[in-house]
């Protein structure tokens, strides 16, 4: 750490892809550094947490800043940054996955199948009798979309 210029205190595990943007010859990144110049976090809630007076900036590795007391830090002259869009691919994939799960009733079917008991013949009979309840609909020729989402504050 002899050559490190800036000390970054982390409150969460931060992606290595993001940490590679902070060269070790210029930044010391640790979850236990004393007198940090900055704080880097994901979901840790900083409301009510006393931060060291040496902190000059707070960065959130993700969208939104609802876990950071932005007004309080602004009054102290500490800027708060976030990384909107950093996880947009993951969110889009989860949204698509959720729509597919819903369209095909996969979760309800899974719960039904996990609750089956008996020998192979009995389970086969229960599956044949109950599977029509979980058909869902085919996606061919359909348009899927998300309605009613609002941006986070």
mmCIF file of N, CA and C in Angstrom, residues 7-136:
data_model
loop_
_atom_site.group_PDB
_atom_site.id
_atom_site.type_symbol
_atom_site.label_atom_id
_atom_site.label_comp_id
_atom_site.label_asym_id
_atom_site.label_seq_id
_atom_site.Cartn_x
_atom_site.Cartn_y
_atom_site.Cartn_z
ATOM 1 N N UNK A 7 -7.686 5.818 -0.655
ATOM 2 C CA UNK A 7 -8.192 4.671 0.096
ATOM 3 C C UNK A 7 -9.708 4.596 -0.082
ATOM 4 N N UNK A 8 -10.177 3.435 -0.525
ATOM 5 C CA UNK A 8 -11.600 3.207 -0.784
ATOM 6 C C UNK A 8 -12.108 2.158 0.200
ATOM 7 N N UNK A 9 -13.109 2.532 0.992
ATOM 8 C CA UNK A 9 -13.747 1.612 1.930
ATOM 9 C C UNK A 9 -14.948 0.979 1.243
ATOM 10 N N UNK A 10 -14.997 -0.354 1.233
ATOM 11 C CA UNK A 10 -16.133 -1.045 0.627
ATOM 12 C C UNK A 10 -17.004 -1.641 1.720
ATOM 13 N N UNK A 11 -18.313 -1.573 1.504
ATOM 14 C CA UNK A 11 -19.265 -2.172 2.427
ATOM 15 C C UNK A 11 -19.893 -3.430 1.860
ATOM 16 N N UNK A 12 -19.677 -3.742 0.619
ATOM 17 C CA UNK A 12 -20.205 -4.960 -0.012
ATOM 18 C C UNK A 12 -19.113 -5.569 -0.863
ATOM 19 N N UNK A 13 -19.348 -6.819 -1.281
ATOM 20 C CA UNK A 13 -18.465 -7.407 -2.272
ATOM 21 C C UNK A 13 -18.743 -6.703 -3.592
ATOM 22 N N UNK A 14 -17.737 -6.105 -4.143
ATOM 23 C CA UNK A 14 -17.864 -5.366 -5.395
ATOM 24 C C UNK A 14 -17.297 -6.234 -6.516
ATOM 25 N N UNK A 15 -17.943 -6.225 -7.656
ATOM 26 C CA UNK A 15 -17.518 -7.028 -8.799
ATOM 27 C C UNK A 15 -16.057 -6.752 -9.144
ATOM 28 N N UNK A 16 -15.339 -7.815 -9.419
ATOM 29 C CA UNK A 16 -13.937 -7.671 -9.820
ATOM 30 C C UNK A 16 -13.803 -6.872 -11.114
ATOM 31 N N UNK A 17 -14.792 -6.981 -11.980
ATOM 32 C CA UNK A 17 -14.760 -6.200 -13.228
ATOM 33 C C UNK A 17 -14.739 -4.707 -12.914
ATOM 34 N N UNK A 18 -15.496 -4.306 -11.910
ATOM 35 C CA UNK A 18 -15.514 -2.902 -11.511
ATOM 36 C C UNK A 18 -14.248 -2.497 -10.780
ATOM 37 N N UNK A 19 -13.776 -3.366 -9.907
ATOM 38 C CA UNK A 19 -12.576 -3.044 -9.128
ATOM 39 C C UNK A 19 -11.331 -2.937 -10.002
ATOM 40 N N UNK A 20 -11.328 -3.623 -11.142
ATOM 41 C CA UNK A 20 -10.177 -3.527 -12.057
ATOM 42 C C UNK A 20 -10.008 -2.121 -12.620
ATOM 43 N N UNK A 21 -11.069 -1.315 -12.524
ATOM 44 C CA UNK A 21 -10.993 0.084 -12.981
ATOM 45 C C UNK A 21 -10.190 0.945 -12.007
ATOM 46 N N UNK A 22 -9.880 0.389 -10.838
ATOM 47 C CA UNK A 22 -9.133 1.114 -9.811
ATOM 48 C C UNK A 22 -7.750 0.468 -9.658
ATOM 49 N N UNK A 23 -6.750 0.944 -10.400
ATOM 50 C CA UNK A 23 -5.419 0.329 -10.369
ATOM 51 C C UNK A 23 -4.830 0.323 -8.955
ATOM 52 N N UNK A 24 -4.249 -0.805 -8.580
ATOM 53 C CA UNK A 24 -3.737 -0.960 -7.219
ATOM 54 C C UNK A 24 -2.583 -0.014 -6.900
ATOM 55 N N UNK A 25 -1.934 0.542 -7.914
ATOM 56 C CA UNK A 25 -0.862 1.499 -7.616
ATOM 57 C C UNK A 25 -1.412 2.892 -7.297
ATOM 58 N N UNK A 26 -2.719 3.100 -7.508
ATOM 59 C CA UNK A 26 -3.336 4.388 -7.220
ATOM 60 C C UNK A 26 -4.436 4.300 -6.160
ATOM 61 N N UNK A 27 -4.972 3.094 -5.952
ATOM 62 C CA UNK A 27 -6.097 2.922 -5.027
ATOM 63 C C UNK A 27 -5.864 1.733 -4.109
ATOM 64 N N UNK A 28 -6.175 1.923 -2.844
ATOM 65 C CA UNK A 28 -6.202 0.822 -1.878
ATOM 66 C C UNK A 28 -7.668 0.585 -1.569
ATOM 67 N N UNK A 29 -8.186 -0.577 -1.989
ATOM 68 C CA UNK A 29 -9.600 -0.906 -1.812
ATOM 69 C C UNK A 29 -9.708 -2.002 -0.772
ATOM 70 N N UNK A 30 -10.487 -1.725 0.288
ATOM 71 C CA UNK A 30 -10.586 -2.684 1.376
ATOM 72 C C UNK A 30 -11.873 -2.472 2.159
ATOM 73 N N UNK A 31 -12.331 -3.532 2.818
ATOM 74 C CA UNK A 31 -13.521 -3.426 3.657
ATOM 75 C C UNK A 31 -13.175 -2.977 5.071
ATOM 76 N N UNK A 32 -11.892 -2.765 5.325
ATOM 77 C CA UNK A 32 -11.504 -2.351 6.676
ATOM 78 C C UNK A 32 -10.422 -1.268 6.690
ATOM 79 N N UNK A 33 -10.380 -0.432 5.670
ATOM 80 C CA UNK A 33 -9.342 0.599 5.656
ATOM 81 C C UNK A 33 -9.734 1.766 6.572
ATOM 82 N N UNK A 34 -8.736 2.305 7.242
ATOM 83 C CA UNK A 34 -8.949 3.452 8.134
ATOM 84 C C UNK A 34 -8.819 4.741 7.333
ATOM 85 N N UNK A 35 -9.550 5.748 7.740
ATOM 86 C CA UNK A 35 -9.486 7.073 7.110
ATOM 87 C C UNK A 35 -9.661 7.029 5.590
ATOM 88 N N UNK A 36 -10.752 6.414 5.104
ATOM 89 C CA UNK A 36 -10.934 6.291 3.651
ATOM 90 C C UNK A 36 -11.216 7.640 2.994
ATOM 91 N N UNK A 37 -10.815 7.732 1.738
ATOM 92 C CA UNK A 37 -11.119 8.909 0.923
ATOM 93 C C UNK A 37 -12.510 8.783 0.313
ATOM 94 N N UNK A 38 -12.956 7.551 0.111
ATOM 95 C CA UNK A 38 -14.251 7.315 -0.523
ATOM 96 C C UNK A 38 -14.853 6.018 -0.003
ATOM 97 N N UNK A 39 -16.157 5.893 -0.205
ATOM 98 C CA UNK A 39 -16.878 4.673 0.138
ATOM 99 C C UNK A 39 -17.486 4.127 -1.141
ATOM 100 N N UNK A 40 -17.383 2.813 -1.315
ATOM 101 C CA UNK A 40 -17.961 2.128 -2.461
ATOM 102 C C UNK A 40 -18.850 1.016 -1.923
ATOM 103 N N UNK A 41 -20.108 0.978 -2.380
ATOM 104 C CA UNK A 41 -21.057 -0.005 -1.868
ATOM 105 C C UNK A 41 -22.051 -0.400 -2.941
ATOM 106 N N UNK A 42 -22.793 -1.470 -2.648
ATOM 107 C CA UNK A 42 -23.905 -1.884 -3.508
ATOM 108 C C UNK A 42 -25.204 -1.680 -2.751
ATOM 109 N N UNK A 43 -25.549 -2.612 -1.871
ATOM 110 C CA UNK A 43 -26.854 -2.576 -1.216
ATOM 111 C C UNK A 43 -26.799 -2.180 0.254
ATOM 112 N N UNK A 44 -25.621 -2.012 0.801
ATOM 113 C CA UNK A 44 -25.485 -1.649 2.212
ATOM 114 C C UNK A 44 -26.224 -0.347 2.490
ATOM 115 N N UNK A 45 -26.965 -0.291 3.592
ATOM 116 C CA UNK A 45 -27.746 0.901 3.941
ATOM 117 C C UNK A 45 -26.898 1.834 4.791
ATOM 118 N N UNK A 46 -26.566 3.000 4.242
ATOM 119 C CA UNK A 46 -25.748 3.987 4.949
ATOM 120 C C UNK A 46 -26.560 4.936 5.829
ATOM 121 N N UNK A 47 -27.876 4.856 5.786
ATOM 122 C CA UNK A 47 -28.698 5.724 6.635
ATOM 123 C C UNK A 47 -28.392 5.422 8.099
ATOM 124 N N UNK A 48 -28.061 6.451 8.855
ATOM 125 C CA UNK A 48 -27.763 6.286 10.274
ATOM 126 C C UNK A 48 -26.363 5.794 10.572
ATOM 127 N N UNK A 49 -25.548 5.619 9.563
ATOM 128 C CA UNK A 49 -24.175 5.151 9.751
ATOM 129 C C UNK A 49 -23.244 6.361 9.760
ATOM 130 N N UNK A 50 -22.437 6.470 10.798
ATOM 131 C CA UNK A 50 -21.459 7.562 10.857
ATOM 132 C C UNK A 50 -20.308 7.237 9.915
ATOM 133 N N UNK A 51 -20.017 8.162 9.027
ATOM 134 C CA UNK A 51 -18.907 7.929 8.108
ATOM 135 C C UNK A 51 -17.714 8.762 8.562
ATOM 136 N N UNK A 52 -16.507 8.290 8.279
ATOM 137 C CA UNK A 52 -15.318 9.027 8.691
ATOM 138 C C UNK A 52 -15.269 10.420 8.053
ATOM 139 N N UNK A 53 -14.729 11.381 8.754
ATOM 140 C CA UNK A 53 -14.658 12.739 8.207
ATOM 141 C C UNK A 53 -13.724 12.867 7.003
ATOM 142 N N UNK A 54 -12.948 11.848 6.730
ATOM 143 C CA UNK A 54 -12.023 11.876 5.595
ATOM 144 C C UNK A 54 -12.705 11.570 4.271
ATOM 145 N N UNK A 55 -13.953 11.074 4.320
ATOM 146 C CA UNK A 55 -14.674 10.665 3.103
ATOM 147 C C UNK A 55 -14.974 11.892 2.244
ATOM 148 N N UNK A 56 -14.580 11.787 0.982
ATOM 149 C CA UNK A 56 -14.778 12.876 0.025
ATOM 150 C C UNK A 56 -15.836 12.553 -1.033
ATOM 151 N N UNK A 57 -16.206 11.270 -1.149
ATOM 152 C CA UNK A 57 -17.186 10.848 -2.150
ATOM 153 C C UNK A 57 -17.729 9.482 -1.771
ATOM 154 N N UNK A 58 -18.967 9.211 -2.225
ATOM 155 C CA UNK A 58 -19.593 7.906 -2.025
ATOM 156 C C UNK A 58 -20.058 7.427 -3.391
ATOM 157 N N UNK A 59 -19.721 6.184 -3.720
ATOM 158 C CA UNK A 59 -20.128 5.604 -4.997
ATOM 159 C C UNK A 59 -20.945 4.358 -4.789
ATOM 160 N N UNK A 60 -22.022 4.243 -5.529
ATOM 161 C CA UNK A 60 -22.870 3.048 -5.469
ATOM 162 C C UNK A 60 -22.684 2.257 -6.752
ATOM 163 N N UNK A 61 -22.285 1.020 -6.611
ATOM 164 C CA UNK A 61 -22.114 0.128 -7.754
ATOM 165 C C UNK A 61 -23.485 -0.440 -8.119
ATOM 166 N N UNK A 62 -24.303 0.388 -8.778
ATOM 167 C CA UNK A 62 -25.646 -0.007 -9.170
ATOM 168 C C UNK A 62 -26.497 1.221 -9.400
ATOM 169 N N UNK A 63 -27.725 0.987 -9.778
ATOM 170 C CA UNK A 63 -28.655 2.089 -10.048
ATOM 171 C C UNK A 63 -29.318 2.515 -8.743
ATOM 172 N N UNK A 64 -29.756 3.747 -8.697
ATOM 173 C CA UNK A 64 -30.465 4.251 -7.525
ATOM 174 C C UNK A 64 -29.529 4.573 -6.382
ATOM 175 N N UNK A 65 -30.030 5.377 -5.462
ATOM 176 C CA UNK A 65 -29.236 5.762 -4.292
ATOM 177 C C UNK A 65 -30.106 5.771 -3.032
ATOM 178 N N UNK A 66 -31.181 4.982 -3.033
ATOM 179 C CA UNK A 66 -32.104 4.998 -1.901
ATOM 180 C C UNK A 66 -31.480 4.474 -0.614
ATOM 181 N N UNK A 67 -30.348 3.813 -0.681
ATOM 182 C CA UNK A 67 -29.668 3.314 0.510
ATOM 183 C C UNK A 67 -28.588 4.273 1.012
ATOM 184 N N UNK A 68 -28.568 5.478 0.456
ATOM 185 C CA UNK A 68 -27.555 6.479 0.821
ATOM 186 C C UNK A 68 -28.273 7.775 1.181
ATOM 187 N N UNK A 69 -27.934 8.396 2.312
ATOM 188 C CA UNK A 69 -28.563 9.672 2.683
ATOM 189 C C UNK A 69 -27.976 10.828 1.874
ATOM 190 N N UNK A 70 -28.432 10.943 0.642
ATOM 191 C CA UNK A 70 -27.859 11.896 -0.312
ATOM 192 C C UNK A 70 -27.941 13.340 0.193
ATOM 193 N N UNK A 71 -29.093 13.750 0.715
ATOM 194 C CA UNK A 71 -29.242 15.137 1.187
ATOM 195 C C UNK A 71 -28.255 15.435 2.312
ATOM 196 N N UNK A 72 -28.118 14.520 3.241
ATOM 197 C CA UNK A 72 -27.184 14.698 4.358
ATOM 198 C C UNK A 72 -25.749 14.843 3.848
ATOM 199 N N UNK A 73 -25.372 13.963 2.917
ATOM 200 C CA UNK A 73 -24.008 14.020 2.392
ATOM 201 C C UNK A 73 -23.790 15.275 1.551
ATOM 202 N N UNK A 74 -24.817 15.700 0.827
ATOM 203 C CA UNK A 74 -24.713 16.941 0.045
ATOM 204 C C UNK A 74 -24.457 18.128 0.962
ATOM 205 N N UNK A 75 -25.152 18.160 2.112
ATOM 206 C CA UNK A 75 -24.921 19.228 3.083
ATOM 207 C C UNK A 75 -23.487 19.229 3.592
ATOM 208 N N UNK A 76 -22.865 18.052 3.611
ATOM 209 C CA UNK A 76 -21.470 17.934 4.052
ATOM 210 C C UNK A 76 -20.484 18.158 2.904
ATOM 211 N N UNK A 77 -21.011 18.378 1.697
ATOM 212 C CA UNK A 77 -20.146 18.576 0.531
ATOM 213 C C UNK A 77 -19.595 17.284 -0.038
ATOM 214 N N UNK A 78 -20.261 16.161 0.265
ATOM 215 C CA UNK A 78 -19.810 14.855 -0.220
ATOM 216 C C UNK A 78 -20.700 14.437 -1.393
ATOM 217 N N UNK A 79 -20.153 14.383 -2.588
ATOM 218 C CA UNK A 79 -20.966 13.952 -3.730
ATOM 219 C C UNK A 79 -21.244 12.447 -3.675
ATOM 220 N N UNK A 80 -22.416 12.088 -4.189
ATOM 221 C CA UNK A 80 -22.817 10.689 -4.259
ATOM 222 C C UNK A 80 -22.983 10.329 -5.732
ATOM 223 N N UNK A 81 -22.348 9.241 -6.126
ATOM 224 C CA UNK A 81 -22.392 8.783 -7.507
ATOM 225 C C UNK A 81 -23.056 7.409 -7.553
ATOM 226 N N UNK A 82 -23.653 7.077 -8.668
ATOM 227 C CA UNK A 82 -24.146 5.724 -8.878
ATOM 228 C C UNK A 82 -23.791 5.293 -10.292
ATOM 229 N N UNK A 83 -24.141 4.063 -10.606
ATOM 230 C CA UNK A 83 -23.795 3.507 -11.918
ATOM 231 C C UNK A 83 -25.054 2.963 -12.585
ATOM 232 N N UNK A 84 -25.968 3.860 -12.996
ATOM 233 C CA UNK A 84 -27.189 3.363 -13.637
ATOM 234 C C UNK A 84 -26.841 2.614 -14.915
ATOM 235 N N UNK A 85 -27.521 1.529 -15.118
ATOM 236 C CA UNK A 85 -27.279 0.737 -16.317
ATOM 237 C C UNK A 85 -26.204 -0.319 -16.145
ATOM 238 N N UNK A 86 -25.483 -0.279 -15.025
ATOM 239 C CA UNK A 86 -24.406 -1.250 -14.824
ATOM 240 C C UNK A 86 -24.937 -2.670 -14.807
ATOM 241 N N UNK A 87 -26.143 -2.847 -14.312
ATOM 242 C CA UNK A 87 -26.719 -4.187 -14.250
ATOM 243 C C UNK A 87 -27.906 -4.348 -15.197
ATOM 244 N N UNK A 88 -27.990 -3.511 -16.212
ATOM 245 C CA UNK A 88 -29.165 -3.523 -17.087
ATOM 246 C C UNK A 88 -29.334 -4.842 -17.835
ATOM 247 N N UNK A 89 -28.250 -5.485 -18.247
ATOM 248 C CA UNK A 89 -28.383 -6.780 -18.920
ATOM 249 C C UNK A 89 -28.977 -7.815 -17.982
ATOM 250 N N UNK A 90 -28.507 -7.838 -16.735
ATOM 251 C CA UNK A 90 -29.033 -8.803 -15.765
ATOM 252 C C UNK A 90 -30.506 -8.554 -15.505
ATOM 253 N N UNK A 91 -30.900 -7.303 -15.363
ATOM 254 C CA UNK A 91 -32.302 -6.972 -15.110
ATOM 255 C C UNK A 91 -33.161 -7.366 -16.306
ATOM 256 N N UNK A 92 -32.693 -7.076 -17.510
ATOM 257 C CA UNK A 92 -33.459 -7.439 -18.711
ATOM 258 C C UNK A 92 -33.631 -8.956 -18.803
ATOM 259 N N UNK A 93 -32.569 -9.703 -18.520
ATOM 260 C CA UNK A 93 -32.651 -11.156 -18.580
ATOM 261 C C UNK A 93 -33.627 -11.698 -17.535
ATOM 262 N N UNK A 94 -33.608 -11.121 -16.333
ATOM 263 C CA UNK A 94 -34.541 -11.559 -15.304
ATOM 264 C C UNK A 94 -35.983 -11.224 -15.686
ATOM 265 N N UNK A 95 -36.192 -10.065 -16.292
ATOM 266 C CA UNK A 95 -37.545 -9.693 -16.723
ATOM 267 C C UNK A 95 -38.056 -10.663 -17.784
ATOM 268 N N UNK A 96 -37.211 -10.983 -18.752
ATOM 269 C CA UNK A 96 -37.612 -11.935 -19.796
ATOM 270 C C UNK A 96 -37.875 -13.307 -19.187
ATOM 271 N N UNK A 97 -36.990 -13.728 -18.282
ATOM 272 C CA UNK A 97 -37.188 -15.017 -17.614
ATOM 273 C C UNK A 97 -38.496 -15.052 -16.844
ATOM 274 N N UNK A 98 -38.812 -13.964 -16.140
ATOM 275 C CA UNK A 98 -40.064 -13.889 -15.394
ATOM 276 C C UNK A 98 -41.273 -13.968 -16.297
ATOM 277 N N UNK A 99 -41.206 -13.287 -17.462
ATOM 278 C CA UNK A 99 -42.325 -13.347 -18.399
ATOM 279 C C UNK A 99 -42.504 -14.756 -18.941
ATOM 280 N N UNK A 100 -41.408 -15.443 -19.234
ATOM 281 C CA UNK A 100 -41.505 -16.817 -19.728
ATOM 282 C C UNK A 100 -42.064 -17.745 -18.658
ATOM 283 N N UNK A 101 -41.608 -17.579 -17.422
ATOM 284 C CA UNK A 101 -42.138 -18.393 -16.327
ATOM 285 C C UNK A 101 -43.638 -18.201 -16.183
ATOM 286 N N UNK A 102 -44.079 -16.945 -16.281
ATOM 287 C CA UNK A 102 -45.504 -16.650 -16.125
ATOM 288 C C UNK A 102 -46.316 -17.168 -17.305
ATOM 289 N N UNK A 103 -45.810 -16.990 -18.520
ATOM 290 C CA UNK A 103 -46.560 -17.397 -19.712
ATOM 291 C C UNK A 103 -46.802 -18.899 -19.727
ATOM 292 N N UNK A 104 -45.869 -19.665 -19.248
ATOM 293 C CA UNK A 104 -45.994 -21.125 -19.306
ATOM 294 C C UNK A 104 -46.369 -21.740 -17.960
ATOM 295 N N UNK A 105 -46.713 -20.925 -16.967
ATOM 296 C CA UNK A 105 -47.124 -21.428 -15.645
ATOM 297 C C UNK A 105 -46.102 -22.375 -15.032
ATOM 298 N N UNK A 106 -44.849 -22.096 -15.240
ATOM 299 C CA UNK A 106 -43.784 -22.995 -14.795
ATOM 300 C C UNK A 106 -43.712 -23.086 -13.269
ATOM 301 N N UNK A 107 -43.829 -21.974 -12.575
ATOM 302 C CA UNK A 107 -43.719 -22.013 -11.109
ATOM 303 C C UNK A 107 -44.852 -22.821 -10.484
ATOM 304 N N UNK A 108 -46.075 -22.596 -10.961
ATOM 305 C CA UNK A 108 -47.212 -23.348 -10.433
ATOM 306 C C UNK A 108 -47.059 -24.838 -10.752
ATOM 307 N N UNK A 109 -46.605 -25.151 -11.954
ATOM 308 C CA UNK A 109 -46.383 -26.545 -12.328
ATOM 309 C C UNK A 109 -45.289 -27.192 -11.498
ATOM 310 N N UNK A 110 -44.247 -26.442 -11.234
ATOM 311 C CA UNK A 110 -43.142 -26.940 -10.410
ATOM 312 C C UNK A 110 -43.657 -27.255 -9.008
ATOM 313 N N UNK A 111 -44.412 -26.317 -8.420
ATOM 314 C CA UNK A 111 -44.971 -26.549 -7.084
ATOM 315 C C UNK A 111 -45.866 -27.788 -7.073
ATOM 316 N N UNK A 112 -46.684 -27.946 -8.109
ATOM 317 C CA UNK A 112 -47.554 -29.114 -8.222
ATOM 318 C C UNK A 112 -46.705 -30.390 -8.241
ATOM 319 N N UNK A 113 -45.698 -30.420 -9.088
ATOM 320 C CA UNK A 113 -44.871 -31.616 -9.240
ATOM 321 C C UNK A 113 -44.097 -31.941 -7.956
ATOM 322 N N UNK A 114 -43.622 -30.931 -7.267
ATOM 323 C CA UNK A 114 -42.866 -31.164 -6.025
ATOM 324 C C UNK A 114 -43.756 -31.737 -4.924
ATOM 325 N N UNK A 115 -45.042 -31.488 -4.993
ATOM 326 C CA UNK A 115 -45.959 -31.979 -3.968
ATOM 327 C C UNK A 115 -46.488 -33.378 -4.225
ATOM 328 N N UNK A 116 -46.133 -33.967 -5.361
ATOM 329 C CA UNK A 116 -46.634 -35.306 -5.677
ATOM 330 C C UNK A 116 -45.964 -36.362 -4.801
ATOM 331 N N UNK A 117 -46.752 -37.341 -4.405
ATOM 332 C CA UNK A 117 -46.229 -38.433 -3.577
ATOM 333 C C UNK A 117 -46.758 -39.754 -4.091
ATOM 334 N N UNK A 118 -46.033 -40.805 -3.782
ATOM 335 C CA UNK A 118 -46.469 -42.145 -4.162
ATOM 336 C C UNK A 118 -45.429 -42.849 -5.007
ATOM 337 N N UNK A 119 -45.805 -44.027 -5.515
ATOM 338 C CA UNK A 119 -44.892 -44.779 -6.369
ATOM 339 C C UNK A 119 -44.944 -44.213 -7.794
ATOM 340 N N UNK A 120 -44.114 -44.716 -8.671
ATOM 341 C CA UNK A 120 -44.021 -44.193 -10.032
ATOM 342 C C UNK A 120 -45.373 -44.190 -10.748
ATOM 343 N N UNK A 121 -46.127 -45.262 -10.623
ATOM 344 C CA UNK A 121 -47.412 -45.355 -11.311
ATOM 345 C C UNK A 121 -48.391 -44.316 -10.772
ATOM 346 N N UNK A 122 -48.418 -44.151 -9.465
ATOM 347 C CA UNK A 122 -49.314 -43.172 -8.847
ATOM 348 C C UNK A 122 -48.934 -41.747 -9.260
ATOM 349 N N UNK A 123 -47.650 -41.457 -9.246
ATOM 350 C CA UNK A 123 -47.185 -40.115 -9.643
ATOM 351 C C UNK A 123 -47.515 -39.874 -11.112
ATOM 352 N N UNK A 124 -47.297 -40.884 -11.975
ATOM 353 C CA UNK A 124 -47.622 -40.733 -13.396
ATOM 354 C C UNK A 124 -49.111 -40.419 -13.563
ATOM 355 N N UNK A 125 -49.965 -41.105 -12.836
ATOM 356 C CA UNK A 125 -51.408 -40.866 -12.914
ATOM 357 C C UNK A 125 -51.734 -39.435 -12.455
ATOM 358 N N UNK A 126 -51.122 -38.972 -11.361
ATOM 359 C CA UNK A 126 -51.369 -37.616 -10.849
ATOM 360 C C UNK A 126 -50.910 -36.550 -11.856
ATOM 361 N N UNK A 127 -49.768 -36.813 -12.498
ATOM 362 C CA UNK A 127 -49.248 -35.868 -13.495
ATOM 363 C C UNK A 127 -50.209 -35.777 -14.669
ATOM 364 N N UNK A 128 -50.634 -36.911 -15.193
ATOM 365 C CA UNK A 128 -51.539 -36.915 -16.341
ATOM 366 C C UNK A 128 -52.855 -36.220 -16.006
ATOM 367 N N UNK A 129 -53.329 -36.411 -14.792
ATOM 368 C CA UNK A 129 -54.595 -35.821 -14.372
ATOM 369 C C UNK A 129 -54.464 -34.303 -14.163
ATOM 370 N N UNK A 130 -53.316 -33.841 -13.656
ATOM 371 C CA UNK A 130 -53.180 -32.440 -13.273
ATOM 372 C C UNK A 130 -52.450 -31.532 -14.231
ATOM 373 N N UNK A 131 -51.740 -32.080 -15.212
ATOM 374 C CA UNK A 131 -50.874 -31.239 -16.046
ATOM 375 C C UNK A 131 -51.627 -30.230 -16.902
ATOM 376 N N UNK A 132 -52.876 -30.491 -17.231
ATOM 377 C CA UNK A 132 -53.639 -29.551 -18.066
ATOM 378 C C UNK A 132 -53.834 -28.200 -17.379
ATOM 379 N N UNK A 133 -53.744 -28.175 -16.045
ATOM 380 C CA UNK A 133 -53.921 -26.918 -15.308
ATOM 381 C C UNK A 133 -52.757 -25.953 -15.529
ATOM 382 N N UNK A 134 -51.640 -26.431 -16.084
ATOM 383 C CA UNK A 134 -50.430 -25.619 -16.164
ATOM 384 C C UNK A 134 -49.948 -25.395 -17.595
ATOM 385 N N UNK A 135 -50.846 -25.522 -18.562
ATOM 386 C CA UNK A 135 -50.465 -25.417 -19.969
ATOM 387 C C UNK A 135 -49.914 -24.033 -20.294
ATOM 388 N N UNK A 136 -50.547 -22.984 -19.828
ATOM 389 C CA UNK A 136 -50.120 -21.635 -20.191
ATOM 390 C C UNK A 136 -50.446 -21.377 -21.645
#
